[in-house]
Amino acid sequence: MKFNVLTFGCQMNVHDSDWLIRAMESRGWKAVDESEANIFIVNTCSVRDKPEQKVYNILRRLGHLCTSPGDFVAVGGCVAQQIGEGFLEKFPYVRLVFGSDGIAKAPQYLEELAVDHEKRLVVNDFLAQYPEREGGLADPNEELLPPGIGTIPGQAFVNIMQGCDNFCAYCIVPYTRGRQKSRLSSAIIDECRALVKAGIREITLLGQNVNSFGLDKNGSDLSFSQLLYKISEIEGMERIRFTTSHPKDIAPEVVKAFGELPNLCPQLHLPVQSGSDNILKKMGRKYDRARYLGIVERLKEACPDIVLTTDIIVGFPGETDEDFEQTMDIMERVRYESSFSFKYSDRPGVAAVKMNPKVSEEVAQKRLTHLQERQKQITRECLEELTGKDMVVLLERPSKRQEAGGVSWRGKDSGGRVVNIFFEGSDETLQLGGKLIKVKITQSKNHSLVGSKVGDPW
Ligand code: 5AD
Ligand code: SF4
């Protein structure tokens, strides 16, 4: 069967789609461009804006491509979890709807639907346990790639948990991804070990709130910091990252790990959301700016080179100019190297829908533009400070922009910054994906660095 996967949303969704593609390819299906496909899988996101409308528009478009009786569309992800049956009622060619926990079984259902053209299914129940997915580790008789290997050479993502218990006032995730479910630490460690054996050099541990890993198991399994230490010990493990972290759950042991574990990358995404105590309280974030800044201080003490990034919402209900100034102030104090910032948007069923007064679109946009302008400057300044420094880069793929006389490759340093390196005299036959290389930074740009190679790649 020829299939196409369209992905929206966060890293978890990208990872889910990668896994689904591999799972289907291992069953003999072929991932192709949309124009050649018979089966279309849309992995949706509902965290912001007007996602349902967007998905409906895409489904209408895909409907025109379902021309033979066996052609159909499957909808997965957070919007699928929310709308469920509604998709089957609205679109005759949608024959599978699968939510967060349903994805584990999606390959099997896709196969069934490809054979039985009458069948239509909704798989939206939340399960009590983390649904382990098929892969090389689950079935030793099948020769599959280990489950975490995605599309970037040398790098892999490993899910360590699903769902979230925090119910921040603006967020729909607890409703679409369900309650927190940690995976068994032994399964995670086995997966990481297999990935390293297969040549993976960098592993990113994924979850909605990785720092509360294990808390749903009443201490019967490892804590997140213990898990980090165990993974760090795996022979050949060169780089570990993790995302996303809730500030309220960062344990002192995790802060310490940044100072102690040589293969834990000096990079942390620590969503602050707002710098105002008043707004943080309304958001239900369970920390205040003093506590957040304390964590940042201790992180910088443990690991002076740490690269901090964040998420910020502007225009949350009731946000005043003073509240917004506090957010600008926290940006100045932390000096995030980059940030994702958003205008607050009402999501159905979340607590903030009922909070007033709403901030006007105009004011929210003004605040967002102001914040993003300042972030641009800080990012530039942070990157400028790196010129002349030596760093190790994990190479990913040829750069988008190429020059004559050689070939340029793009990779990331341990802080997660994009670095482009020019290999003079080489051409596009040069294969460096997944290799590490020492470089000296020669130039900084708005969002990336340029380096020249110091030694040979390994
Ligand atoms: N409106 C705006 N931004 C939101 N986010 C989550 N929910 C909303 C919302 N309703 C942002 C948060 C979160 C990121 C993934 O998306 O900043 O950290
Ligand atoms: Fe989107 Fe959040 Fe769901 Fe990820 S978890 S797909 S960001 S709604």
Short mmCIF file of C-alpha atoms and ligand atoms in Angstrom, two decimals:
data_model
loop_
_atom_site.label_atom_id
_atom_site.label_comp_id
_atom_site.label_asym_id
_atom_site.label_seq_id
_atom_site.Cartn_x
_atom_site.Cartn_y
_atom_site.Cartn_z
CA MET A 1 0.00 0.00 0.00
CA LYS A 2 1.17 3.52 -0.71
CA PHE A 3 0.59 5.98 2.13
CA ASN A 4 1.33 9.56 3.07
CA VAL A 5 1.59 11.08 6.55
CA LEU A 6 0.91 14.75 7.24
CA THR A 7 2.04 15.95 10.68
CA PHE A 8 1.15 19.01 12.76
CA GLY A 9 2.20 20.05 16.26
CA CYS A 10 4.86 19.21 18.73
CA GLN A 11 7.88 16.95 18.83
CA MET A 12 5.71 14.18 20.31
CA ASN A 13 3.56 14.23 17.19
CA VAL A 14 6.58 14.26 14.89
CA HIS A 15 7.95 11.30 16.79
CA ASP A 16 4.59 9.47 16.67
CA SER A 17 4.44 9.99 12.90
CA ASP A 18 8.02 8.76 12.44
CA TRP A 19 7.16 5.66 14.40
CA LEU A 20 3.97 5.07 12.41
CA ILE A 21 5.85 5.41 9.12
CA ARG A 22 8.44 2.87 10.23
CA ALA A 23 5.79 0.52 11.57
CA MET A 24 3.89 0.60 8.23
CA GLU A 25 7.06 0.26 6.15
CA SER A 26 8.03 -2.79 8.18
CA ARG A 27 4.67 -4.25 7.13
CA GLY A 28 5.50 -3.71 3.50
CA TRP A 29 3.69 -0.38 2.98
CA LYS A 30 5.48 2.43 1.18
CA ALA A 31 5.62 6.05 2.33
CA VAL A 32 5.15 8.27 -0.75
CA ASP A 33 4.28 11.84 -1.71
CA GLU A 34 0.67 12.88 -1.34
CA SER A 35 0.09 12.79 -5.09
CA GLU A 36 0.96 9.08 -5.29
CA ALA A 37 -0.73 7.88 -2.08
CA ASN A 38 -3.89 5.80 -1.60
CA ILE A 39 -4.04 6.10 2.14
CA PHE A 40 -3.64 9.43 3.91
CA ILE A 41 -2.81 9.76 7.58
CA VAL A 42 -3.19 13.17 9.22
CA ASN A 43 -1.60 13.59 12.65
CA THR A 44 -3.27 16.61 14.23
CA CYS A 45 -2.54 19.19 16.92
CA SER A 46 -5.05 21.16 18.96
CA VAL A 47 -2.89 23.23 21.24
CA ARG A 48 -3.54 26.66 19.68
CA ASP A 49 -5.55 28.68 17.16
CA LYS A 50 -8.41 27.08 15.28
CA PRO A 51 -7.18 23.56 14.69
CA GLU A 52 -10.50 21.87 13.91
CA GLN A 53 -11.16 24.22 11.02
CA LYS A 54 -7.66 23.62 9.70
CA VAL A 55 -8.11 19.86 9.86
CA TYR A 56 -11.52 20.05 8.15
CA ASN A 57 -9.98 22.02 5.29
CA ILE A 58 -7.21 19.46 4.88
CA LEU A 59 -9.70 16.59 4.97
CA ARG A 60 -11.79 18.21 2.24
CA ARG A 61 -8.68 18.52 0.10
CA LEU A 62 -7.66 14.90 0.74
CA GLY A 63 -11.20 13.79 -0.06
CA HIS A 64 -10.60 14.80 -3.68
CA LEU A 65 -7.58 12.49 -3.75
CA CYS A 66 -9.55 9.46 -2.55
CA THR A 67 -10.59 8.31 -6.01
CA SER A 68 -10.51 4.49 -5.80
CA PRO A 69 -12.70 2.35 -3.50
CA GLY A 70 -9.73 1.34 -1.31
CA ASP A 71 -8.49 4.90 -0.78
CA PHE A 72 -9.15 6.40 2.63
CA VAL A 73 -8.04 8.91 5.27
CA ALA A 74 -7.02 8.22 8.88
CA VAL A 75 -7.01 11.04 11.44
CA GLY A 76 -4.81 10.78 14.52
CA GLY A 77 -3.52 13.02 17.30
CA CYS A 78 -5.13 15.56 19.58
CA VAL A 79 -7.95 16.82 17.33
CA ALA A 80 -8.87 13.19 16.60
CA GLN A 81 -9.10 12.58 20.33
CA GLN A 82 -11.41 15.59 20.72
CA ILE A 83 -13.72 15.15 17.74
CA GLY A 84 -13.74 11.33 17.53
CA GLU A 85 -16.88 9.98 15.79
CA GLY A 86 -17.57 13.45 14.39
CA PHE A 87 -14.98 12.87 11.70
CA LEU A 88 -16.72 9.70 10.48
CA GLU A 89 -20.07 11.51 10.37
CA LYS A 90 -18.74 14.46 8.41
CA PHE A 91 -16.39 12.75 5.97
CA PRO A 92 -17.33 9.42 4.31
CA TYR A 93 -13.76 8.75 3.24
CA VAL A 94 -12.39 9.06 6.80
CA ARG A 95 -12.33 5.46 8.00
CA LEU A 96 -9.99 5.55 10.99
CA VAL A 97 -9.82 7.98 13.92
CA PHE A 98 -7.18 7.28 16.55
CA GLY A 99 -6.30 9.31 19.65
CA SER A 100 -3.18 9.40 21.80
CA ASP A 101 -3.32 5.85 23.12
CA GLY A 102 -4.91 4.44 19.97
CA ILE A 103 -1.76 5.00 17.92
CA ALA A 104 -0.12 1.87 19.37
CA LYS A 105 -2.69 -0.23 17.51
CA ALA A 106 -3.01 2.02 14.44
CA PRO A 107 -0.75 -0.13 12.19
CA GLN A 108 -2.93 -3.17 12.77
CA TYR A 109 -6.14 -1.22 12.11
CA LEU A 110 -4.72 0.42 8.99
CA GLU A 111 -3.95 -3.02 7.60
CA GLU A 112 -7.44 -4.27 8.41
CA LEU A 113 -9.08 -1.26 6.76
CA ALA A 114 -6.95 -1.63 3.64
CA VAL A 115 -8.47 -5.10 3.17
CA ASP A 116 -12.03 -4.52 4.40
CA HIS A 117 -13.35 -1.46 2.58
CA GLU A 118 -16.58 -1.35 4.60
CA LYS A 119 -14.95 -1.07 7.97
CA ARG A 120 -14.68 2.22 9.93
CA LEU A 121 -13.13 2.62 13.37
CA VAL A 122 -12.67 5.08 16.22
CA VAL A 123 -9.93 4.18 18.71
CA ASN A 124 -10.09 6.88 21.36
CA ASP A 125 -10.11 5.17 24.74
CA PHE A 126 -7.48 6.19 27.22
CA LEU A 127 -5.66 3.21 28.66
CA ALA A 128 -4.55 2.84 32.28
CA GLN A 129 -0.99 1.91 31.31
CA TYR A 130 1.47 3.34 28.82
CA PRO A 131 0.63 1.48 25.59
CA GLU A 132 3.90 -0.08 24.45
CA ARG A 133 4.27 0.00 20.69
CA GLU A 134 5.52 -2.66 18.38
CA GLY A 135 9.10 -2.42 17.22
CA GLY A 136 12.36 -4.34 17.06
CA LEU A 137 12.43 -4.70 20.80
CA ALA A 138 8.87 -5.88 21.25
CA ASP A 139 9.15 -8.70 18.75
CA PRO A 140 12.63 -10.20 18.50
CA ASN A 141 11.59 -12.31 15.49
CA GLU A 142 10.99 -9.30 13.30
CA GLU A 143 13.92 -7.45 11.85
CA LEU A 144 12.77 -3.92 12.47
CA LEU A 145 14.71 -0.80 13.18
CA PRO A 146 14.74 0.02 16.87
CA PRO A 147 11.59 2.04 17.59
CA GLY A 148 13.21 5.42 18.23
CA ILE A 149 15.14 5.90 14.99
CA GLY A 150 13.71 8.81 13.08
CA THR A 151 14.74 10.76 10.06
CA ILE A 152 17.81 12.63 11.36
CA PRO A 153 20.92 10.48 11.07
CA GLY A 154 22.55 9.70 14.39
CA GLN A 155 19.64 11.06 16.43
CA ALA A 156 16.64 9.39 18.01
CA PHE A 157 13.68 10.26 20.19
CA VAL A 158 12.44 8.01 22.96
CA ASN A 159 9.03 8.43 24.55
CA ILE A 160 9.23 8.05 28.30
CA MET A 161 5.70 9.00 29.20
CA GLN A 162 2.34 10.00 27.82
CA GLY A 163 -0.19 12.56 28.99
CA CYS A 164 -0.20 15.24 31.64
CA ASP A 165 -1.83 15.76 35.06
CA ASN A 166 -1.21 19.47 35.47
CA PHE A 167 -4.34 21.09 34.01
CA CYS A 168 -2.76 24.52 33.45
CA ALA A 169 -5.71 26.84 32.93
CA TYR A 170 -5.00 27.47 29.22
CA CYS A 171 -4.02 23.99 28.10
CA ILE A 172 -5.98 21.33 26.29
CA VAL A 173 -3.31 18.62 26.50
CA PRO A 174 -4.61 16.86 29.63
CA TYR A 175 -7.93 16.45 27.78
CA THR A 176 -6.43 15.25 24.50
CA ARG A 177 -3.49 13.20 25.77
CA GLY A 178 -5.09 11.95 28.99
CA ARG A 179 -3.61 11.33 32.41
CA GLN A 180 0.11 10.95 32.89
CA LYS A 181 1.38 7.43 32.23
CA SER A 182 5.07 6.72 32.64
CA ARG A 183 6.66 3.95 30.70
CA LEU A 184 8.58 1.23 32.55
CA SER A 185 12.14 2.45 33.07
CA SER A 186 13.50 -0.97 32.06
CA ALA A 187 11.78 -0.69 28.65
CA ILE A 188 13.18 2.83 28.17
CA ILE A 189 16.72 1.80 29.10
CA ASP A 190 16.56 -1.26 26.83
CA GLU A 191 15.38 0.93 23.97
CA CYS A 192 18.19 3.47 24.55
CA ARG A 193 20.77 0.68 24.70
CA ALA A 194 19.51 -0.81 21.42
CA LEU A 195 19.60 2.61 19.76
CA VAL A 196 23.19 3.25 20.78
CA LYS A 197 24.11 -0.22 19.53
CA ALA A 198 22.49 0.66 16.20
CA GLY A 199 24.75 3.73 15.89
CA ILE A 200 22.63 6.45 17.48
CA ARG A 201 24.72 9.17 19.16
CA GLU A 202 22.08 11.53 20.52
CA ILE A 203 18.86 10.56 22.29
CA THR A 204 16.10 12.99 23.26
CA LEU A 205 13.75 11.73 25.96
CA LEU A 206 10.24 12.90 25.23
CA GLY A 207 7.16 13.53 27.32
CA GLN A 208 4.68 16.27 28.12
CA ASN A 209 6.27 16.74 31.51
CA VAL A 210 9.34 14.51 31.78
CA ASN A 211 10.34 15.78 35.22
CA SER A 212 7.35 14.13 36.81
CA PHE A 213 8.34 10.79 35.28
CA GLY A 214 7.47 7.93 37.65
CA LEU A 215 5.27 10.03 39.95
CA ASP A 216 2.21 8.14 38.67
CA LYS A 217 3.74 4.91 39.98
CA ASN A 218 4.05 5.83 43.67
CA GLY A 219 7.77 5.32 43.79
CA SER A 220 7.68 1.77 42.42
CA ASP A 221 9.99 2.74 39.55
CA LEU A 222 12.90 5.13 39.07
CA SER A 223 12.54 8.90 39.41
CA PHE A 224 13.45 11.06 36.41
CA SER A 225 16.90 11.93 37.79
CA GLN A 226 17.61 8.25 38.49
CA LEU A 227 16.53 7.42 34.96
CA LEU A 228 18.86 10.10 33.58
CA TYR A 229 21.82 8.71 35.52
CA LYS A 230 21.08 5.16 34.31
CA ILE A 231 20.80 6.22 30.67
CA SER A 232 23.94 8.29 30.99
CA GLU A 233 25.86 5.15 31.99
CA ILE A 234 25.02 3.27 28.77
CA GLU A 235 28.29 2.59 27.00
CA GLY A 236 28.65 4.67 23.86
CA MET A 237 25.87 7.13 24.80
CA GLU A 238 27.26 10.43 23.56
CA ARG A 239 24.43 12.93 23.99
CA ILE A 240 21.22 12.99 26.02
CA ARG A 241 18.54 15.68 25.93
CA PHE A 242 15.02 15.78 27.28
CA THR A 243 11.88 17.82 26.72
CA THR A 244 9.51 19.20 28.03
CA SER A 245 10.06 20.24 31.65
CA HIS A 246 7.61 21.89 34.03
CA PRO A 247 9.54 24.21 36.40
CA LYS A 248 7.55 23.05 39.42
CA ASP A 249 8.82 19.48 38.99
CA ILE A 250 12.54 20.05 38.40
CA ALA A 251 14.19 18.14 41.24
CA PRO A 252 17.50 19.36 42.72
CA GLU A 253 19.01 16.05 41.53
CA VAL A 254 18.17 16.96 37.92
CA VAL A 255 19.86 20.34 38.34
CA LYS A 256 22.87 18.49 39.78
CA ALA A 257 22.88 16.11 36.83
CA PHE A 258 23.64 19.05 34.51
CA GLY A 259 26.86 19.57 36.44
CA GLU A 260 27.76 15.91 36.76
CA LEU A 261 26.78 13.95 33.66
CA PRO A 262 29.25 14.51 30.84
CA ASN A 263 26.84 13.29 28.17
CA LEU A 264 23.81 15.31 29.34
CA CYS A 265 23.69 18.19 26.87
CA PRO A 266 23.86 21.67 28.44
CA GLN A 267 20.43 22.64 27.18
CA LEU A 268 17.05 22.96 28.86
CA HIS A 269 13.66 24.02 27.56
CA LEU A 270 11.94 25.44 30.65
CA PRO A 271 8.57 26.99 29.75
CA VAL A 272 7.95 30.03 31.97
CA GLN A 273 4.65 31.07 30.27
CA SER A 274 4.56 34.41 32.13
CA GLY A 275 6.83 36.49 34.36
CA SER A 276 3.96 37.85 36.45
CA ASP A 277 3.05 36.17 39.74
CA ASN A 278 -0.53 37.28 39.29
CA ILE A 279 -0.82 35.58 35.88
CA LEU A 280 1.18 32.50 36.90
CA LYS A 281 -1.32 32.01 39.71
CA LYS A 282 -4.30 32.32 37.36
CA MET A 283 -2.62 29.92 34.97
CA GLY A 284 -2.28 27.40 37.80
CA ARG A 285 1.44 26.96 37.18
CA LYS A 286 2.26 26.37 40.89
CA TYR A 287 5.49 28.39 40.91
CA ASP A 288 6.18 32.11 41.16
CA ARG A 289 8.86 34.21 39.48
CA ALA A 290 11.16 34.02 42.52
CA ARG A 291 11.09 30.23 42.49
CA TYR A 292 11.60 30.10 38.73
CA LEU A 293 14.54 32.50 38.91
CA GLY A 294 16.00 30.43 41.78
CA ILE A 295 15.93 27.32 39.60
CA VAL A 296 17.61 29.23 36.77
CA GLU A 297 20.32 30.47 39.12
CA ARG A 298 21.06 26.97 40.39
CA LEU A 299 21.10 25.59 36.83
CA LYS A 300 23.63 28.25 35.79
CA GLU A 301 25.72 27.46 38.87
CA ALA A 302 25.71 23.73 38.12
CA CYS A 303 26.35 24.24 34.41
CA PRO A 304 27.57 27.73 33.43
CA ASP A 305 27.25 27.00 29.70
CA ILE A 306 23.62 25.87 29.88
CA VAL A 307 21.42 27.08 27.02
CA LEU A 308 17.95 27.97 28.29
CA THR A 309 14.91 28.26 26.05
CA THR A 310 11.26 28.79 26.92
CA ASP A 311 7.58 29.10 25.95
CA ILE A 312 5.68 32.32 26.67
CA ILE A 313 1.99 33.16 26.38
CA VAL A 314 0.99 36.81 26.05
CA GLY A 315 -2.52 38.15 26.45
CA PHE A 316 -3.72 35.58 28.99
CA PRO A 317 -7.09 36.77 30.43
CA GLY A 318 -6.52 39.63 32.85
CA GLU A 319 -2.93 40.33 31.74
CA THR A 320 -2.20 44.02 32.36
CA ASP A 321 0.64 46.16 31.01
CA GLU A 322 2.39 45.66 34.35
CA ASP A 323 2.03 41.88 34.10
CA PHE A 324 3.48 41.97 30.62
CA GLU A 325 6.39 44.11 31.85
CA GLN A 326 7.15 41.37 34.36
CA THR A 327 7.36 38.88 31.49
CA MET A 328 9.76 41.19 29.64
CA ASP A 329 11.74 41.52 32.85
CA ILE A 330 12.12 37.77 33.32
CA MET A 331 13.34 37.49 29.72
CA GLU A 332 16.06 40.02 30.51
CA ARG A 333 17.07 38.24 33.68
CA VAL A 334 17.24 34.73 32.21
CA ARG A 335 18.40 35.78 28.75
CA TYR A 336 16.78 32.87 26.95
CA GLU A 337 18.73 31.96 23.86
CA SER A 338 15.46 31.46 22.07
CA SER A 339 11.80 31.26 22.88
CA PHE A 340 8.48 30.21 21.42
CA SER A 341 5.87 32.86 22.12
CA PHE A 342 2.14 32.79 21.49
CA LYS A 343 -0.96 34.87 21.86
CA TYR A 344 -3.38 33.25 24.30
CA SER A 345 -6.19 31.44 22.50
CA ASP A 346 -9.33 29.99 24.09
CA ARG A 347 -9.40 26.19 23.85
CA PRO A 348 -12.70 24.37 24.44
CA GLY A 349 -13.24 23.15 27.98
CA VAL A 350 -10.13 24.67 29.58
CA ALA A 351 -10.50 26.75 32.76
CA ALA A 352 -9.25 30.01 31.22
CA VAL A 353 -12.24 30.17 28.85
CA LYS A 354 -14.29 31.46 31.78
CA MET A 355 -11.63 33.95 32.93
CA ASN A 356 -12.08 37.65 32.29
CA PRO A 357 -11.35 40.24 31.08
CA LYS A 358 -10.06 38.92 27.77
CA VAL A 359 -7.16 40.87 26.29
CA SER A 360 -7.97 42.39 22.91
CA GLU A 361 -6.39 40.92 19.80
CA GLU A 362 -4.72 44.26 19.12
CA VAL A 363 -3.06 44.52 22.54
CA ALA A 364 -2.00 40.86 22.50
CA GLN A 365 -0.45 41.29 19.05
CA LYS A 366 1.41 44.41 20.15
CA ARG A 367 2.84 42.61 23.17
CA LEU A 368 3.80 39.60 21.09
CA THR A 369 5.62 41.71 18.49
CA HIS A 370 7.46 43.64 21.19
CA LEU A 371 8.54 40.45 22.94
CA GLN A 372 9.63 38.75 19.73
CA GLU A 373 11.68 41.79 18.66
CA ARG A 374 13.54 41.78 21.96
CA GLN A 375 14.06 38.01 21.77
CA LYS A 376 15.61 38.44 18.32
CA GLN A 377 18.18 40.85 19.76
CA ILE A 378 18.99 38.61 22.73
CA THR A 379 19.36 35.58 20.45
CA ARG A 380 21.77 37.54 18.25
CA GLU A 381 23.79 38.72 21.23
CA CYS A 382 24.02 35.18 22.68
CA LEU A 383 25.19 33.79 19.34
CA GLU A 384 27.71 36.62 18.82
CA GLU A 385 29.40 35.73 22.10
CA LEU A 386 30.26 32.33 20.64
CA THR A 387 32.52 33.43 17.80
CA GLY A 388 36.06 32.12 18.23
CA LYS A 389 34.88 29.23 20.43
CA ASP A 390 35.55 25.55 19.66
CA MET A 391 32.61 23.18 19.81
CA VAL A 392 31.60 19.68 18.77
CA VAL A 393 28.82 19.45 16.19
CA LEU A 394 26.65 16.44 15.35
CA LEU A 395 26.16 16.65 11.59
CA GLU A 396 22.63 16.21 10.20
CA ARG A 397 22.32 16.99 6.50
CA PRO A 398 23.59 19.30 3.75
CA SER A 399 22.69 22.94 4.49
CA LYS A 400 19.85 24.59 2.58
CA ARG A 401 22.12 27.32 1.26
CA GLN A 402 25.14 26.12 -0.73
CA GLU A 403 28.12 27.94 -2.21
CA ALA A 404 30.44 27.10 -5.05
CA GLY A 405 33.76 25.36 -4.38
CA GLY A 406 32.56 22.91 -1.76
CA VAL A 407 29.59 21.68 0.21
CA SER A 408 28.05 23.01 3.39
CA TRP A 409 26.63 20.77 6.13
CA ARG A 410 24.26 21.62 8.95
CA GLY A 411 24.48 20.17 12.44
CA LYS A 412 23.90 20.99 16.11
CA ASP A 413 26.27 21.67 18.97
CA SER A 414 25.61 20.20 22.41
CA GLY A 415 23.62 23.33 23.34
CA GLY A 416 21.24 22.58 20.46
CA ARG A 417 22.38 25.52 18.29
CA VAL A 418 22.38 25.17 14.52
CA VAL A 419 25.90 25.30 13.05
CA ASN A 420 26.73 25.31 9.33
CA ILE A 421 30.15 24.07 8.23
CA PHE A 422 31.71 24.46 4.81
CA PHE A 423 33.77 21.56 3.44
CA GLU A 424 35.96 23.06 0.77
CA GLY A 425 36.66 20.98 -2.29
CA SER A 426 34.00 18.38 -1.42
CA ASP A 427 30.76 17.83 -3.30
CA GLU A 428 27.30 16.45 -2.68
CA THR A 429 28.64 12.90 -2.51
CA LEU A 430 30.10 13.72 0.92
CA GLN A 431 28.23 11.61 3.53
CA LEU A 432 28.52 13.06 7.01
CA GLY A 433 25.06 12.50 8.55
CA GLY A 434 25.39 11.23 12.13
CA LYS A 435 29.09 12.08 12.41
CA LEU A 436 30.60 14.37 15.05
CA ILE A 437 33.13 17.05 14.19
CA LYS A 438 35.11 19.66 16.10
CA VAL A 439 34.69 23.15 14.71
CA LYS A 440 35.74 26.71 15.47
CA ILE A 441 32.93 29.26 15.27
CA THR A 442 33.81 31.91 12.71
CA GLN A 443 30.57 33.83 12.33
CA SER A 444 27.18 34.26 13.97
CA LYS A 445 23.91 34.93 12.18
CA ASN A 446 20.38 35.69 13.40
CA HIS A 447 19.50 32.12 14.30
CA SER A 448 22.59 30.06 13.55
CA LEU A 449 26.36 29.87 13.62
CA VAL A 450 29.02 29.23 11.00
CA GLY A 451 31.99 27.06 11.91
CA SER A 452 35.13 25.85 10.24
CA LYS A 453 36.35 22.34 10.82
CA VAL A 454 39.20 21.84 13.24
CA GLY A 455 39.65 18.07 12.92
CA ASP A 456 38.29 15.16 10.95
CA PRO A 457 34.76 13.90 11.53
CA TRP A 458 34.31 10.72 13.54
N1 5AD B 1 -3.01 29.58 23.95
C1 5AD B 1 -1.76 29.98 23.60
N2 5AD B 1 -0.67 29.22 23.78
C2 5AD B 1 -0.84 28.01 24.36
N3 5AD B 1 0.05 27.04 24.66
C3 5AD B 1 -0.63 26.02 25.19
N4 5AD B 1 -1.95 26.29 25.25
C4 5AD B 1 -2.11 27.53 24.73
C5 5AD B 1 -3.21 28.38 24.53
N5 5AD B 1 -4.46 28.01 24.87
C6 5AD B 1 1.50 27.16 24.46
C7 5AD B 1 2.24 27.07 25.80
C8 5AD B 1 2.86 25.71 25.72
C9 5AD B 1 3.09 25.54 24.25
C10 5AD B 1 3.29 24.14 23.80
O1 5AD B 1 1.94 26.10 23.66
O2 5AD B 1 3.24 28.07 25.82
O3 5AD B 1 4.05 25.60 26.49
FE1 SF4 B 2 -0.40 19.63 19.95
FE2 SF4 B 2 -0.05 19.57 22.52
FE3 SF4 B 2 -1.16 17.56 21.28
FE4 SF4 B 2 1.43 18.10 21.01
S1 SF4 B 2 0.40 17.45 22.82
S2 SF4 B 2 0.00 17.52 19.43
S3 SF4 B 2 1.39 20.33 21.06
S4 SF4 B 2 -1.99 19.56 21.48
#
